[in-house]
mmCIF file of C-alpha atoms in Angstrom:
data_model
loop_
_atom_site.group_PDB
_atom_site.id
_atom_site.type_symbol
_atom_site.label_atom_id
_atom_site.label_comp_id
_atom_site.label_asym_id
_atom_site.label_seq_id
_atom_site.Cartn_x
_atom_site.Cartn_y
_atom_site.Cartn_z
ATOM 1 C CA UNK X 1 106.593 211.792 147.386
ATOM 2 C CA UNK X 2 102.891 212.289 147.932
ATOM 3 C CA UNK X 3 100.690 209.405 148.961
ATOM 4 C CA UNK X 4 98.471 210.103 145.959
ATOM 5 C CA UNK X 5 101.231 208.636 143.791
ATOM 6 C CA UNK X 6 100.608 205.259 145.419
ATOM 7 C CA UNK X 7 97.568 203.274 144.348
ATOM 8 C CA UNK X 8 95.677 201.878 147.319
ATOM 9 C CA UNK X 9 96.390 198.310 148.484
ATOM 10 C CA UNK X 10 94.195 195.710 146.878
ATOM 11 C CA UNK X 11 92.871 192.345 147.966
ATOM 12 C CA UNK X 12 94.910 189.344 146.811
ATOM 13 C CA UNK X 13 93.898 188.483 143.243
ATOM 14 C CA UNK X 14 91.748 185.424 142.757
ATOM 15 C CA UNK X 15 94.543 183.681 140.879
ATOM 16 C CA UNK X 16 97.076 184.282 143.631
ATOM 17 C CA UNK X 17 96.327 180.886 145.106
ATOM 18 C CA UNK X 18 96.586 177.977 142.713
ATOM 19 C CA UNK X 19 94.701 174.714 142.722
ATOM 20 C CA UNK X 20 96.558 171.835 144.334
ATOM 21 C CA UNK X 21 95.330 168.234 144.078
ATOM 22 C CA UNK X 22 94.087 167.129 147.470
ATOM 23 C CA UNK X 23 93.469 170.721 148.566
ATOM 24 C CA UNK X 24 90.613 171.655 146.249
ATOM 25 C CA UNK X 25 88.162 174.227 147.512
ATOM 26 C CA UNK X 26 90.591 175.660 150.055
ATOM 27 C CA UNK X 27 90.391 179.462 150.265
ATOM 28 C CA UNK X 28 92.638 182.020 151.927
ATOM 29 C CA UNK X 29 90.596 181.714 155.118
ATOM 30 C CA UNK X 30 91.537 178.085 155.591
ATOM 31 C CA UNK X 31 90.102 174.699 154.865
ATOM 32 C CA UNK X 32 89.061 173.728 158.398
ATOM 33 C CA UNK X 33 90.027 170.553 160.240
ATOM 34 C CA UNK X 34 90.627 167.602 157.982
ATOM 35 C CA UNK X 35 89.231 164.112 158.631
ATOM 36 C CA UNK X 36 92.033 161.729 159.610
ATOM 37 C CA UNK X 37 92.749 158.355 158.070
ATOM 38 C CA UNK X 38 90.405 155.588 159.214
ATOM 39 C CA UNK X 39 91.688 154.484 162.649
ATOM 40 C CA UNK X 40 92.638 150.932 163.410
ATOM 41 C CA UNK X 41 90.426 148.964 165.739
ATOM 42 C CA UNK X 42 91.592 147.564 169.081
ATOM 43 C CA UNK X 43 93.094 144.147 168.590
ATOM 44 C CA UNK X 44 93.286 142.863 172.168
ATOM 45 C CA UNK X 45 90.147 141.627 173.932
ATOM 46 C CA UNK X 46 89.037 143.649 176.962
ATOM 47 C CA UNK X 47 90.630 142.548 180.194
ATOM 48 C CA UNK X 48 89.451 143.085 183.779
ATOM 49 C CA UNK X 49 91.342 145.774 185.622
ATOM 50 C CA UNK X 50 94.022 144.483 187.994
ATOM 51 C CA UNK X 51 93.089 144.969 191.597
ATOM 52 C CA UNK X 52 95.531 147.049 193.664
ATOM 53 C CA UNK X 53 96.761 145.529 196.870
ATOM 54 C CA UNK X 54 95.342 148.313 199.009
ATOM 55 C CA UNK X 55 92.197 150.348 198.318
ATOM 56 C CA UNK X 56 92.204 152.428 201.490
ATOM 57 C CA UNK X 57 94.040 155.503 202.737
ATOM 58 C CA UNK X 58 95.419 155.866 206.265
ATOM 59 C CA UNK X 59 93.152 158.036 208.390
ATOM 60 C CA UNK X 60 94.174 161.636 209.004
ATOM 61 C CA UNK X 61 95.392 162.167 212.568
ATOM 62 C CA UNK X 62 94.205 165.046 214.732
ATOM 63 C CA UNK X 63 97.728 166.486 214.787
ATOM 64 C CA UNK X 64 97.891 166.473 210.991
ATOM 65 C CA UNK X 65 94.443 168.042 210.728
ATOM 66 C CA UNK X 66 95.399 170.753 213.206
ATOM 67 C CA UNK X 67 98.719 171.484 211.456
ATOM 68 C CA UNK X 68 96.971 171.783 208.090
ATOM 69 C CA UNK X 69 94.460 174.192 209.615
ATOM 70 C CA UNK X 70 97.221 176.315 211.155
ATOM 71 C CA UNK X 71 99.044 176.525 207.819
ATOM 72 C CA UNK X 72 95.824 177.559 206.139
ATOM 73 C CA UNK X 73 95.145 180.312 208.675
ATOM 74 C CA UNK X 74 98.732 181.577 208.498
ATOM 75 C CA UNK X 75 98.309 182.120 204.753
ATOM 76 C CA UNK X 76 95.442 184.575 205.363
ATOM 77 C CA UNK X 77 96.525 187.934 206.763
ATOM 78 C CA UNK X 78 93.000 188.777 207.957
ATOM 79 C CA UNK X 79 92.522 185.604 210.014
ATOM 80 C CA UNK X 80 93.019 185.605 213.760
ATOM 81 C CA UNK X 81 95.012 182.513 214.764
ATOM 82 C CA UNK X 82 93.069 181.792 217.967
ATOM 83 C CA UNK X 83 90.549 179.329 216.448
ATOM 84 C CA UNK X 84 93.357 177.295 214.884
ATOM 85 C CA UNK X 85 95.522 177.353 218.012
ATOM 86 C CA UNK X 86 92.843 177.048 220.705
ATOM 87 C CA UNK X 87 89.992 175.231 218.959
ATOM 88 C CA UNK X 88 89.207 171.725 220.229
ATOM 89 C CA UNK X 89 88.551 169.018 217.636
ATOM 90 C CA UNK X 90 85.365 167.143 218.499
ATOM 91 C CA UNK X 91 84.878 164.882 215.492
ATOM 92 C CA UNK X 92 86.670 163.784 212.310
ATOM 93 C CA UNK X 93 84.719 162.120 209.502
ATOM 94 C CA UNK X 94 86.389 160.567 206.425
ATOM 95 C CA UNK X 95 84.650 161.023 203.070
ATOM 96 C CA UNK X 96 87.307 159.566 200.784
ATOM 97 C CA UNK X 97 86.128 159.473 197.190
ATOM 98 C CA UNK X 98 87.235 158.163 193.794
ATOM 99 C CA UNK X 99 88.229 160.236 190.812
ATOM 100 C CA UNK X 100 88.319 158.704 187.348
ATOM 101 C CA UNK X 101 90.364 160.604 184.758
ATOM 102 C CA UNK X 102 90.356 159.896 181.037
ATOM 103 C CA UNK X 103 92.945 161.453 178.721
ATOM 104 C CA UNK X 104 92.610 161.177 174.965
ATOM 105 C CA UNK X 105 95.673 162.402 173.105
ATOM 106 C CA UNK X 106 94.849 163.569 169.592
ATOM 107 C CA UNK X 107 96.498 164.976 166.504
ATOM 108 C CA UNK X 108 94.468 167.290 164.269
ATOM 109 C CA UNK X 109 95.406 168.961 160.998
ATOM 110 C CA UNK X 110 94.083 172.001 159.176
ATOM 111 C CA UNK X 111 95.288 173.893 156.122
ATOM 112 C CA UNK X 112 95.135 177.404 154.735
ATOM 113 C CA UNK X 113 96.806 179.482 152.065
ATOM 114 C CA UNK X 114 99.498 181.688 153.595
ATOM 115 C CA UNK X 115 102.011 184.254 152.438
ATOM 116 C CA UNK X 116 105.335 185.552 153.698
ATOM 117 C CA UNK X 117 107.960 187.958 152.357
ATOM 118 C CA UNK X 118 109.904 186.251 149.576
ATOM 119 C CA UNK X 119 113.453 185.761 150.800
ATOM 120 C CA UNK X 120 114.866 183.700 147.982
ATOM 121 C CA UNK X 121 113.011 180.470 148.656
ATOM 122 C CA UNK X 122 112.549 178.330 145.525
ATOM 123 C CA UNK X 123 109.140 178.307 143.888
ATOM 124 C CA UNK X 124 108.410 174.565 143.841
ATOM 125 C CA UNK X 125 104.736 174.733 142.877
ATOM 126 C CA UNK X 126 103.868 171.735 140.662
ATOM 127 C CA UNK X 127 107.487 170.563 140.394
ATOM 128 C CA UNK X 128 106.217 167.420 142.085
ATOM 129 C CA UNK X 129 102.886 166.239 143.399
ATOM 130 C CA UNK X 130 102.236 167.830 146.784
ATOM 131 C CA UNK X 131 101.735 165.375 149.662
ATOM 132 C CA UNK X 132 98.216 165.308 151.015
ATOM 133 C CA UNK X 133 97.635 166.825 154.476
ATOM 134 C CA UNK X 134 97.979 163.576 156.433
ATOM 135 C CA UNK X 135 100.996 162.515 154.346
ATOM 136 C CA UNK X 136 103.170 165.455 155.429
ATOM 137 C CA UNK X 137 105.724 164.241 158.011
ATOM 138 C CA UNK X 138 105.338 165.786 161.473
ATOM 139 C CA UNK X 139 107.176 164.720 164.604
ATOM 140 C CA UNK X 140 104.867 164.368 167.578
ATOM 141 C CA UNK X 141 106.024 165.586 171.008
ATOM 142 C CA UNK X 142 105.988 163.398 174.102
ATOM 143 C CA UNK X 143 102.643 161.717 174.629
ATOM 144 C CA UNK X 144 99.945 163.729 176.419
ATOM 145 C CA UNK X 145 101.839 167.002 175.791
ATOM 146 C CA UNK X 146 100.061 169.898 174.083
ATOM 147 C CA UNK X 147 101.942 171.304 171.111
ATOM 148 C CA UNK X 148 101.322 173.096 167.811
ATOM 149 C CA UNK X 149 103.467 173.193 164.692
ATOM 150 C CA UNK X 150 103.065 175.046 161.396
ATOM 151 C CA UNK X 151 104.569 173.387 158.299
ATOM 152 C CA UNK X 152 104.912 174.690 154.751
ATOM 153 C CA UNK X 153 103.528 171.959 152.523
ATOM 154 C CA UNK X 154 106.172 170.916 149.969
ATOM 155 C CA UNK X 155 105.556 171.663 146.272
ATOM 156 C CA UNK X 156 102.885 174.317 146.910
ATOM 157 C CA UNK X 157 105.080 177.469 146.917
ATOM 158 C CA UNK X 158 104.970 180.168 144.265
ATOM 159 C CA UNK X 159 106.255 183.766 144.081
ATOM 160 C CA UNK X 160 103.701 186.575 143.669
ATOM 161 C CA UNK X 161 103.861 190.367 143.507
ATOM 162 C CA UNK X 162 102.923 192.071 146.767
ATOM 163 C CA UNK X 163 99.371 193.389 146.442
ATOM 164 C CA UNK X 164 99.784 195.871 149.317
ATOM 165 C CA UNK X 165 102.606 197.959 147.818
ATOM 166 C CA UNK X 166 102.248 196.868 144.183
ATOM 167 C CA UNK X 167 105.765 195.413 144.224
ATOM 168 C CA UNK X 168 107.421 198.694 145.291
ATOM 169 C CA UNK X 169 108.482 197.402 148.695
ATOM 170 C CA UNK X 170 107.474 200.703 150.287
ATOM 171 C CA UNK X 171 104.294 202.434 151.393
ATOM 172 C CA UNK X 172 103.541 206.117 152.127
ATOM 173 C CA UNK X 173 104.545 207.162 155.636
ATOM 174 C CA UNK X 174 101.391 207.330 157.740
ATOM 175 C CA UNK X 175 102.853 210.153 159.851
ATOM 176 C CA UNK X 176 103.502 212.654 157.043
ATOM 177 C CA UNK X 177 101.248 211.034 154.413
ATOM 178 C CA UNK X 178 104.146 210.690 151.982
ATOM 179 C CA UNK X 179 105.286 214.353 152.068
ATOM 180 C CA UNK X 180 108.487 213.797 154.050
ATOM 181 C CA UNK X 181 107.555 216.758 156.249
ATOM 182 C CA UNK X 182 104.712 217.794 158.474
ATOM 183 C CA UNK X 183 103.345 220.921 160.088
ATOM 184 C CA UNK X 184 105.673 222.544 162.600
ATOM 185 C CA UNK X 185 104.480 221.706 166.078
ATOM 186 C CA UNK X 186 105.593 225.079 167.460
ATOM 187 C CA UNK X 187 103.696 227.374 165.087
ATOM 188 C CA UNK X 188 101.107 224.819 163.918
ATOM 189 C CA UNK X 189 102.220 225.339 160.306
ATOM 190 C CA UNK X 190 101.731 229.116 160.208
ATOM 191 C CA UNK X 191 105.435 229.974 160.115
ATOM 192 C CA UNK X 192 104.904 232.674 162.772
ATOM 193 C CA UNK X 193 104.808 233.042 166.511
ATOM 194 C CA UNK X 194 102.768 236.125 167.119
ATOM 195 C CA UNK X 195 104.292 238.883 164.996
ATOM 196 C CA UNK X 196 107.636 237.162 164.622
ATOM 197 C CA UNK X 197 108.827 234.392 162.355
ATOM 198 C CA UNK X 198 108.969 230.922 163.867
ATOM 199 C CA UNK X 199 112.583 230.118 164.651
ATOM 200 C CA UNK X 200 111.915 226.397 164.971
ATOM 201 C CA UNK X 201 111.006 225.942 161.288
ATOM 202 C CA UNK X 202 112.666 229.064 159.886
ATOM 203 C CA UNK X 203 109.215 230.412 159.075
ATOM 204 C CA UNK X 204 108.535 227.554 156.635
ATOM 205 C CA UNK X 205 105.695 226.143 158.690
ATOM 206 C CA UNK X 206 107.075 222.647 158.171
ATOM 207 C CA UNK X 207 109.521 220.341 159.860
ATOM 208 C CA UNK X 208 111.104 217.095 158.732
ATOM 209 C CA UNK X 209 109.289 213.850 159.468
ATOM 210 C CA UNK X 210 111.397 211.945 161.938
ATOM 211 C CA UNK X 211 109.453 208.715 161.537
ATOM 212 C CA UNK X 212 110.444 208.226 157.885
ATOM 213 C CA UNK X 213 113.629 210.343 157.993
ATOM 214 C CA UNK X 214 112.027 212.707 155.462
ATOM 215 C CA UNK X 215 111.792 209.994 152.819
ATOM 216 C CA UNK X 216 107.993 210.058 152.752
ATOM 217 C CA UNK X 217 107.876 206.264 152.645
ATOM 218 C CA UNK X 218 108.126 203.355 155.014
ATOM 219 C CA UNK X 219 108.839 199.686 154.519
ATOM 220 C CA UNK X 220 105.813 197.694 153.378
ATOM 221 C CA UNK X 221 104.630 195.657 156.331
ATOM 222 C CA UNK X 222 103.252 192.893 154.117
ATOM 223 C CA UNK X 223 106.380 192.064 152.138
ATOM 224 C CA UNK X 224 108.955 193.672 154.503
ATOM 225 C CA UNK X 225 110.396 195.662 151.626
ATOM 226 C CA UNK X 226 110.924 192.661 149.332
ATOM 227 C CA UNK X 227 108.235 193.599 146.817
ATOM 228 C CA UNK X 228 107.260 189.945 146.409
ATOM 229 C CA UNK X 229 105.510 187.304 148.480
ATOM 230 C CA UNK X 230 105.935 183.575 148.756
ATOM 231 C CA UNK X 231 102.488 181.999 148.555
ATOM 232 C CA UNK X 232 102.095 178.463 149.912
ATOM 233 C CA UNK X 233 99.798 176.061 151.711
ATOM 234 C CA UNK X 234 100.390 176.088 155.435
ATOM 235 C CA UNK X 235 99.592 172.978 157.433
ATOM 236 C CA UNK X 236 98.813 173.453 161.100
ATOM 237 C CA UNK X 237 99.301 170.354 163.223
ATOM 238 C CA UNK X 238 97.917 170.402 166.773
ATOM 239 C CA UNK X 239 98.555 167.776 169.419
ATOM 240 C CA UNK X 240 96.041 168.087 172.229
ATOM 241 C CA UNK X 241 95.575 166.214 175.489
ATOM 242 C CA UNK X 242 91.812 166.137 176.035
ATOM 243 C CA UNK X 243 91.217 165.535 179.743
ATOM 244 C CA UNK X 244 87.940 164.735 181.468
ATOM 245 C CA UNK X 245 87.369 163.898 185.131
ATOM 246 C CA UNK X 246 84.562 162.167 186.939
ATOM 247 C CA UNK X 247 84.415 162.416 190.729
ATOM 248 C CA UNK X 248 82.177 159.942 192.515
ATOM 249 C CA UNK X 249 79.564 161.812 194.496
ATOM 250 C CA UNK X 250 80.363 162.227 198.147
ATOM 251 C CA UNK X 251 78.169 163.762 200.843
ATOM 252 C CA UNK X 252 80.791 165.669 202.815
ATOM 253 C CA UNK X 253 79.581 169.066 201.610
ATOM 254 C CA UNK X 254 82.840 169.803 199.774
ATOM 255 C CA UNK X 255 82.341 170.848 196.149
ATOM 256 C CA UNK X 256 83.725 168.526 193.461
ATOM 257 C CA UNK X 257 85.423 171.490 191.758
ATOM 258 C CA UNK X 258 87.615 171.944 194.833
ATOM 259 C CA UNK X 259 89.186 168.567 194.126
ATOM 260 C CA UNK X 260 90.576 169.586 190.711
ATOM 261 C CA UNK X 261 93.664 171.150 192.261
ATOM 262 C CA UNK X 262 94.684 168.177 194.420
ATOM 263 C CA UNK X 263 95.986 164.670 193.877
ATOM 264 C CA UNK X 264 95.073 161.407 195.537
ATOM 265 C CA UNK X 265 96.409 157.920 195.946
ATOM 266 C CA UNK X 266 96.797 156.378 192.508
ATOM 267 C CA UNK X 267 95.004 153.034 192.477
ATOM 268 C CA UNK X 268 95.116 152.215 188.801
ATOM 269 C CA UNK X 269 96.574 153.569 185.548
ATOM 270 C CA UNK X 270 96.897 152.153 182.067
ATOM 271 C CA UNK X 271 97.281 153.506 178.557
ATOM 272 C CA UNK X 272 97.027 152.153 175.060
ATOM 273 C CA UNK X 273 95.988 153.250 171.582
ATOM 274 C CA UNK X 274 92.253 152.772 172.246
ATOM 275 C CA UNK X 275 91.131 151.872 175.750
ATOM 276 C CA UNK X 276 88.538 149.430 176.934
ATOM 277 C CA UNK X 277 86.350 150.382 179.912
ATOM 278 C CA UNK X 278 87.358 149.287 183.382
ATOM 279 C CA UNK X 279 85.691 146.042 184.369
ATOM 280 C CA UNK X 280 84.943 144.799 187.849
ATOM 281 C CA UNK X 281 85.945 147.969 189.691
ATOM 282 C CA UNK X 282 84.789 147.843 193.345
ATOM 283 C CA UNK X 283 82.803 151.059 192.923
ATOM 284 C CA UNK X 284 80.263 150.601 190.090
ATOM 285 C CA UNK X 285 80.108 154.383 189.492
ATOM 286 C CA UNK X 286 83.706 154.269 188.245
ATOM 287 C CA UNK X 287 82.976 151.425 185.834
ATOM 288 C CA UNK X 288 79.932 153.261 184.495
ATOM 289 C CA UNK X 289 81.875 156.517 184.080
ATOM 290 C CA UNK X 290 84.716 154.684 182.341
ATOM 291 C CA UNK X 291 82.395 153.034 179.840
ATOM 292 C CA UNK X 292 80.489 156.254 179.079
ATOM 293 C CA UNK X 293 83.521 158.542 178.804
ATOM 294 C CA UNK X 294 85.598 156.170 176.657
ATOM 295 C CA UNK X 295 82.685 155.708 174.270
ATOM 296 C CA UNK X 296 82.095 159.472 174.086
ATOM 297 C CA UNK X 297 85.777 160.323 173.574
ATOM 298 C CA UNK X 298 86.318 157.767 170.835
ATOM 299 C CA UNK X 299 83.207 158.965 169.020
ATOM 300 C CA UNK X 300 83.852 162.680 169.507
ATOM 301 C CA UNK X 301 87.570 162.991 168.795
ATOM 302 C CA UNK X 302 87.839 160.478 165.965
ATOM 303 C CA UNK X 303 85.691 162.708 163.742
ATOM 304 C CA UNK X 304 88.208 165.480 163.051
ATOM 305 C CA UNK X 305 91.411 164.224 164.643
ATOM 306 C CA UNK X 306 93.506 161.119 164.968
ATOM 307 C CA UNK X 307 93.622 159.441 168.373
ATOM 308 C CA UNK X 308 97.221 158.604 169.206
ATOM 309 C CA UNK X 309 96.851 157.280 172.744
ATOM 310 C CA UNK X 310 94.415 157.081 175.629
ATOM 311 C CA UNK X 311 95.126 156.878 179.338
ATOM 312 C CA UNK X 312 92.822 156.242 182.270
ATOM 313 C CA UNK X 313 93.614 156.762 185.932
ATOM 314 C CA UNK X 314 91.718 156.067 189.140
ATOM 315 C CA UNK X 315 92.650 157.934 192.307
ATOM 316 C CA UNK X 316 91.345 157.705 195.844
ATOM 317 C CA UNK X 317 91.198 161.272 197.155
ATOM 318 C CA UNK X 318 91.305 161.690 200.928
ATOM 319 C CA UNK X 319 88.668 164.020 202.360
ATOM 320 C CA UNK X 320 88.234 164.614 206.071
ATOM 321 C CA UNK X 321 85.505 166.739 207.605
ATOM 322 C CA UNK X 322 86.818 168.192 210.859
ATOM 323 C CA UNK X 323 84.427 169.571 213.475
ATOM 324 C CA UNK X 324 85.799 171.690 216.314
ATOM 325 C CA UNK X 325 84.682 173.987 219.110
ATOM 326 C CA UNK X 326 85.960 177.468 219.789
ATOM 327 C CA UNK X 327 84.444 179.765 222.396
ATOM 328 C CA UNK X 328 81.568 177.292 222.925
ATOM 329 C CA UNK X 329 80.523 177.457 219.269
ATOM 330 C CA UNK X 330 80.806 174.589 216.785
ATOM 331 C CA UNK X 331 82.614 175.052 213.481
ATOM 332 C CA UNK X 332 83.999 172.885 210.694
ATOM 333 C CA UNK X 333 86.622 172.726 207.957
ATOM 334 C CA UNK X 334 87.781 170.187 205.391
ATOM 335 C CA UNK X 335 91.221 168.724 204.789
ATOM 336 C CA UNK X 336 91.544 167.076 201.385
ATOM 337 C CA UNK X 337 94.022 165.700 198.872
ATOM 338 C CA UNK X 338 97.557 164.459 199.303
ATOM 339 C CA UNK X 339 98.509 168.128 199.610
ATOM 340 C CA UNK X 340 96.252 168.455 202.674
ATOM 341 C CA UNK X 341 94.567 171.567 201.421
ATOM 342 C CA UNK X 342 91.969 173.165 203.673
ATOM 343 C CA UNK X 343 88.548 174.530 202.821
ATOM 344 C CA UNK X 344 86.872 176.731 205.418
ATOM 345 C CA UNK X 345 84.090 178.944 204.112
ATOM 346 C CA UNK X 346 83.126 180.486 207.440
ATOM 347 C CA UNK X 347 86.194 181.157 209.531
ATOM 348 C CA UNK X 348 84.991 182.456 212.912
ATOM 349 C CA UNK X 349 87.642 185.150 213.541
ATOM 350 C CA UNK X 350 88.390 187.519 210.676
ATOM 351 C CA UNK X 351 89.321 191.175 210.673
ATOM 352 C CA UNK X 352 89.477 193.941 208.095
ATOM 353 C CA UNK X 353 92.889 194.967 206.811
ATOM 354 C CA UNK X 354 93.055 198.715 206.258
ATOM 355 C CA UNK X 355 95.986 200.283 204.388
ATOM 356 C CA UNK X 356 96.880 203.517 206.162
#
């Protein structure tokens, strides 16, 4: 069968997607994120944050600082171990700092017309009134867990002919263009090799198309050979944990971005539907960050999503600046976080590793 016998695929007809109450104006490209129901307001008055029993962190000992440095050096194949083993610590300065973290857990919904191969599903379009986007049941995962789910909206499904293959279920093979055979690869379709007939194709100049088993057709990729499509409204539900950190400025010289990968001593944590800012925190920068970030999150995420829960955490992150001498020169490194990670930009004894 020649590919000319197949009319070219067409775009979905304009009437392929019906009009569903509550989904007016939605095209095949999607309807965008949908405004959520009006959220409830907090019902409890703001309360001062409880004060932890202990706001400080035990100082890092010289032995711990040295062990952390040795572990750091051992993880770098190009670092000579002498500075870590023989260096003499001359000064240790704590620069412990606070990190405020706000998490706003949201649910957002968007819709679009979708199609899939029809596999016997009932066409329930208009048999009942379709639930509106925020009325469709969806089971949320555990709080503060990212997840996405796609749901076929009930009572929006209808069966349509496949516009790609015109209901045939097959398309011309793209290898042989629907002929079932192609030019012999040995003689390039001439039927001869020099003065002799080509033995590979028996001088026909053609060989069977292996890709389509000489049928000249392949299964339609759109309808998977069914010839029909199920058209329906697809609801995409996304649960997202929106996290923002604020690290109180510290003058140790260590970059705030370095602290993203470590944890600290948890001083305070609470969660509820909509949070109130922290009040009376010993460091005013934390209270200011809490007020600003909570206000911004509630304004930003309530526009196109539903806030399910918020959580705020305050940590005290240990940072120690360690100064040491090696071969009469002064050097420094940082030990930070509960994990006792080390930052050392200018290690004094490196070598070049050359692969022979």
